[in-house]
Each structure stands twice: as C-alpha cells, then as structure tokens.
Coordinates of C-alpha atoms in Angstrom, one line a residue:
M246 CA 7.0 -15.9 3.3
A247 CA 4.7 -14.8 0.5
I248 CA 0.9 -15.8 0.6
E249 CA 0.1 -18.5 -2.0
C250 CA -3.6 -19.9 -1.8
H251 CA -4.1 -23.5 -2.8
H252 CA -7.6 -23.0 -4.4
T253 CA -7.8 -24.2 -8.0
P254 CA -9.2 -22.1 -9.8
Q255 CA -8.7 -19.1 -7.3
N256 CA -11.6 -18.0 -5.7
I257 CA -12.1 -14.4 -6.8
I258 CA -15.4 -13.5 -8.3
P259 CA -16.4 -10.0 -9.3
P260 CA -19.8 -8.8 -7.5
D261 CA -22.9 -8.9 -9.7
A262 CA -23.9 -5.2 -10.6
D263 CA -27.0 -5.5 -8.4
A264 CA -25.3 -6.8 -5.4
C265 CA -25.4 -5.0 -1.9
L266 CA -22.1 -3.8 -0.5
N267 CA -23.6 -4.6 2.9
Q268 CA -23.2 -8.4 2.3
Y269 CA -19.3 -7.9 2.3
P270 CA -17.3 -7.5 5.5
L271 CA -16.7 -3.8 5.9
V272 CA -14.3 -1.7 8.0
L273 CA -14.8 2.3 8.5
V274 CA -11.5 4.4 8.4
G275 CA -10.9 7.9 8.9
P276 CA -11.3 10.4 11.8
G277 CA -12.6 8.7 15.1
T278 CA -11.9 5.2 13.8
D279 CA -8.9 2.8 14.5
I280 CA -7.4 3.9 11.3
P281 CA -7.2 7.5 11.0
V282 CA -3.7 7.6 9.1
V283 CA -2.0 5.4 6.6
Y284 CA 1.7 5.3 5.2
R285 CA 3.0 5.5 1.7
V286 CA 6.8 5.2 0.7
H287 CA 7.2 7.3 -2.7
D288 CA 10.0 9.2 -4.6
T289 CA 10.9 12.3 -2.9
Y290 CA 11.0 14.4 -6.2
D291 CA 9.5 14.4 -9.7
P292 CA 11.8 14.1 -12.7
D293 CA 11.6 18.2 -12.9
G294 CA 13.0 18.4 -9.3
S295 CA 9.6 19.5 -7.8
P296 CA 8.5 17.6 -4.7
R297 CA 6.5 14.5 -5.6
S298 CA 3.0 14.0 -4.0
P299 CA 2.2 10.8 -2.0
L300 CA -1.4 11.5 -3.1
F301 CA -1.1 9.8 -6.3
Y302 CA -4.0 7.4 -7.5
S303 CA -2.6 4.7 -10.0
S304 CA -4.9 3.4 -12.8
A305 CA -5.1 0.0 -14.2
W306 CA -4.8 -0.3 -18.0
E307 CA -5.6 -3.2 -20.6
P308 CA -2.5 -4.9 -21.7
G309 CA -0.7 -2.9 -24.6
T310 CA -2.4 0.1 -24.0
A311 CA -0.3 1.8 -21.4
P312 CA 3.5 1.0 -20.3
Y313 CA 2.1 0.3 -16.6
M314 CA -0.6 -2.3 -16.0
G315 CA -1.5 -1.2 -12.7
G316 CA -1.4 -2.8 -9.2
R317 CA -3.3 -5.5 -7.4
F318 CA -6.4 -3.4 -7.0
G319 CA -5.9 -0.9 -9.6
L320 CA -9.2 0.7 -11.0
Q321 CA -9.9 1.4 -14.6
G322 CA -7.7 4.2 -16.1
S323 CA -10.1 4.4 -19.1
K324 CA -12.8 5.4 -16.7
G325 CA -10.7 8.3 -15.0
L326 CA -10.2 6.2 -11.9
G327 CA -7.3 5.3 -9.8
T328 CA -6.2 3.4 -6.4
C329 CA -3.8 5.1 -3.7
N330 CA -1.7 2.2 -2.3
T331 CA -0.8 2.6 1.2
G332 CA 0.4 0.7 4.3
M333 CA -1.4 0.5 7.7
S334 CA 2.0 1.2 9.3
P335 CA 5.2 2.7 8.2
L336 CA 6.7 -1.0 8.2
A337 CA 4.0 -2.1 6.1
A338 CA 4.8 0.6 3.5
I339 CA 8.2 -0.1 3.7
R340 CA 7.9 -3.9 3.0
E341 CA 5.5 -3.2 -0.2
E342 CA 8.4 -0.9 -1.4
L343 CA 11.0 -3.6 -1.0
G344 CA 8.8 -6.4 -2.3
T345 CA 10.9 -9.4 -3.4
D346 CA 14.2 -7.6 -2.0
L347 CA 12.7 -8.4 1.5
S348 CA 14.1 -12.0 0.9
R349 CA 17.8 -10.8 0.8
T350 CA 20.0 -10.4 3.7
E351 CA 21.2 -6.8 2.7
I352 CA 20.5 -4.2 0.1
P353 CA 22.5 -1.2 -1.3
R354 CA 21.8 2.2 0.0
S355 CA 20.8 3.3 -3.3
R356 CA 17.8 1.0 -3.0
L357 CA 16.4 3.7 -0.4
A358 CA 18.0 6.8 -1.7
G359 CA 15.7 9.4 -3.2
K360 CA 12.6 8.1 -1.4
S361 CA 10.5 9.2 1.3
I362 CA 7.7 8.1 3.5
S363 CA 4.6 10.0 4.3
R364 CA 2.1 9.8 7.1
I365 CA -1.2 10.6 5.3
R366 CA -4.4 11.6 7.3
L367 CA -7.9 10.5 6.0
K368 CA -10.0 13.8 5.7
H369 CA -13.4 11.9 6.5
P370 CA -14.7 8.4 7.0
I371 CA -14.2 6.1 4.2
V372 CA -15.8 2.5 3.9
L373 CA -13.5 -0.3 3.1
V374 CA -14.2 -3.9 2.0
D375 CA -12.3 -6.0 4.5
A376 CA -10.3 -8.5 2.3
R377 CA -8.3 -9.7 5.3
V378 CA -11.2 -12.1 5.9
N379 CA -13.2 -14.4 3.5
G380 CA -16.3 -12.8 2.0
P381 CA -18.9 -13.3 -0.8
G382 CA -17.2 -14.7 -3.9
Y383 CA -13.6 -14.4 -2.6
C384 CA -11.1 -16.0 -0.4
A385 CA -8.6 -13.7 1.5
D386 CA -5.8 -15.6 0.8
C387 CA -6.6 -15.9 -2.8
V388 CA -7.0 -12.2 -2.9
S389 CA -3.7 -11.7 -1.4
D390 CA -1.7 -14.3 -3.2
A391 CA 1.6 -13.2 -4.4
R392 CA 1.4 -14.7 -7.8
H393 CA -1.1 -12.5 -9.1
N394 CA 1.6 -10.2 -10.5
G395 CA 2.4 -13.1 -13.0
T396 CA -1.1 -12.9 -14.3
K397 CA -1.2 -9.1 -14.6
Y398 CA -3.7 -9.1 -11.8
A399 CA -6.3 -10.3 -14.1
L400 CA -8.5 -11.7 -11.4
T401 CA -8.0 -9.0 -8.7
Q402 CA -8.5 -5.8 -10.8
P403 CA -12.0 -6.8 -11.9
W404 CA -12.9 -7.8 -8.5
A405 CA -11.6 -4.6 -7.2
Q406 CA -13.6 -2.6 -9.8
G407 CA -16.7 -4.5 -9.0
I408 CA -16.3 -3.5 -5.2
Y409 CA -15.8 0.1 -6.4
E410 CA -19.0 0.1 -8.4
L411 CA -21.1 -1.2 -5.4
G412 CA -19.8 2.1 -3.5
A413 CA -16.8 0.9 -1.6
G414 CA -14.2 3.5 -0.8
G415 CA -11.5 0.9 -0.9
I416 CA -10.1 -2.3 0.1
I417 CA -8.0 -3.4 3.2
S418 CA -6.1 -6.7 2.8
N419 CA -3.3 -8.7 3.9
S420 CA -0.1 -8.1 2.4
S421 CA 1.0 -10.6 -0.1
L422 CA 4.3 -10.6 1.7
E423 CA 2.4 -11.5 5.1
E424 CA 2.7 -9.9 8.5
T425 CA 1.5 -6.5 7.7
E426 CA -1.6 -4.9 6.1
N427 CA -2.3 -2.4 3.4
V428 CA -5.1 -0.1 2.7
Y429 CA -6.1 0.8 -1.0
L430 CA -8.1 3.9 -1.3
Y431 CA -10.2 4.6 -4.5
G432 CA -10.4 8.1 -6.3
P433 CA -9.9 10.0 -9.4
A434 CA -6.7 9.0 -11.3
G435 CA -3.7 11.3 -10.8
V436 CA -3.0 13.5 -7.8
Y437 CA -6.2 14.0 -5.6
E438 CA -6.2 15.8 -2.3
G439 CA -10.2 15.5 -1.7
D440 CA -9.9 12.6 0.8
L441 CA -6.5 12.6 2.2
E442 CA -3.9 15.1 3.5
V443 CA -0.1 14.7 4.0
E444 CA 0.7 15.2 7.8
E445 CA 4.5 14.5 7.6
T446 CA 7.1 13.4 5.3
V447 CA 10.4 11.9 6.4
E448 CA 13.4 10.4 4.5
L449 CA 12.8 6.7 4.0
I450 CA 16.4 5.7 4.8
E451 CA 16.2 7.1 8.4
V452 CA 13.0 5.5 9.0
Y453 CA 14.5 2.3 7.6
R454 CA 17.4 2.4 9.9
E455 CA 15.1 3.0 13.0
Y456 CA 13.2 -0.1 12.2
L457 CA 16.5 -2.0 11.8
A458 CA 17.4 -0.8 15.4
Q459 CA 14.1 -2.1 16.5
G460 CA 14.8 -5.6 15.1
A461 CA 12.1 -5.5 12.4
G462 CA 13.9 -8.0 10.4
L463 CA 14.5 -6.1 7.4
P464 CA 17.6 -6.5 5.1
I465 CA 20.5 -4.7 6.4
I466 CA 21.9 -1.7 4.4
A467 CA 25.3 -3.0 2.9
E468 CA 27.1 0.5 3.4
D469 CA 26.0 0.5 7.2
I470 CA 27.4 -2.9 8.1
K471 CA 31.0 -1.6 9.0
N472 CA 29.9 1.8 10.1
V473 CA 26.5 2.0 11.6
P474 CA 25.4 5.6 11.8
V475 CA 24.0 7.4 15.0
L476 CA 20.7 8.8 14.4
S477 CA 20.6 12.6 15.0
D478 CA 18.8 13.7 18.1
D479 CA 16.3 16.1 16.3
F480 CA 15.4 13.3 13.7
G481 CA 15.1 10.9 16.3
D482 CA 12.6 12.9 18.4
A483 CA 10.4 13.9 15.2
L484 CA 10.5 10.0 14.2
H485 CA 9.1 8.7 17.5
D486 CA 6.8 11.7 18.0
S487 CA 5.3 11.1 14.4
L488 CA 5.6 8.2 12.4
F489 CA 6.2 5.6 15.1
P490 CA 3.2 5.7 17.4
N491 CA 3.7 3.8 20.9

C-alpha cells in the first residue's frame, strides 16, 4: 500500500537559510559505510542508439517552463542542479520503476523491455538527511506521501532544495510505495560522474524474473505465465555474485 499521511496541512517546512544541517538526522553513505552502493533502473539506450548512462541527475522546473516537472526531491534546474534517484536495493529500484503498476497482478513483457538495472558505487562519503524518521520541520510519512505527485511536488521540492543549501549531499527516505527505501543524491544537472561510478549493468527483465522466483510479490510477466523461462547458468552466476548480496 502507498503511504498517506493524515497531517493537515502536511508537515513539510523548508529549513531557514541560517539553520544548521546537524540539527537533522543524518546518515553517512559511501565507502566503509552500510550503504556503499545503490541501484537504478534506466533505459538501456538513448534515442540515438548509444548506451544510456544511469548517472543522470534530473532537475525540477517551474510549471510551464519545461515538459518535465521533476521528481519528489528534484533540485532546481534553473540553478544547474539535479537529483539522481536510486534504490537501496535492486528490488527498491524495480518497485520505483513500476510505480502504480505494482498493484497489478501481471504486466506485459514490454513494460520491462529496453531497460537495465545498474549497481552504482559511491566514490566517497556523502552525508544524507535521513527522512525515514521525523526531523525538524517535517514528518517522515508526510515527506514520503504518495499523493505529492498530484501537487507537482509543491512541498517536497522546496524542502529538498533547502536541505541541499544547508550542505546535505542528498536524502534517504522510505518509498512512497512502502517496504523499500530510496537514496536521492544531489549534483550538477545531467550526466555527472564526480560522485558515482557504475559497477555493473544487467538487463532488467532477468533481474525481475529472479525476484519473481524468490517470491518478491511483483506482478507476473504475462508472457511468462504459460512458459516460464529457465535462466542461463552464466547469467544466474553473475546475478547472484553481483546484484543480489547474500
């Protein structure tokens, strides 16, 4: 079920410019921490046929100024900033990709075709605001509320911008879809390799099938219902050795 907080109005107040980052609950991610890697689902290729980089930082834009309004914690594109949206696990990244399709019992194979999932290593320690728990001026459930999409993220984007301006390198939060957690990393808009590096990329549909075999509760692939494929040994070994930690 999606998260819906019952605060009215929702408790999300951007920080004052002179606030201290240390007043917020913080988490250190990167080398030597509990979160050295993150995961992202992305198109396998760009429209011109070249491989698409998963290290893309998307921006938020004022309504009417761009075709894409930006995501929950998108930073201001007018300032050259962006947010790289990732999951703490492959399953988290898959759930975010599916969105409302998670409520379906099955999906067509085409929903997963042409997409990959990448394991991304953080090059150095990054400080995140921990929005999985309540903090000054915000409620964790309000921040992760699934209904923000309907408001064009009018509350969460200014809050995220304020957190960035205090010096945070990003945000970690509960998924609005519950059960999993997401990591939002800040940086320059567009493809940026200064903080992250891609360790491995695998076709999404193969990872998805592996999770189905593990009973992850994802929608079944419609074309597989009558003819469940057997994963090749080479892929299975690579999968378990890399994307799926024990």
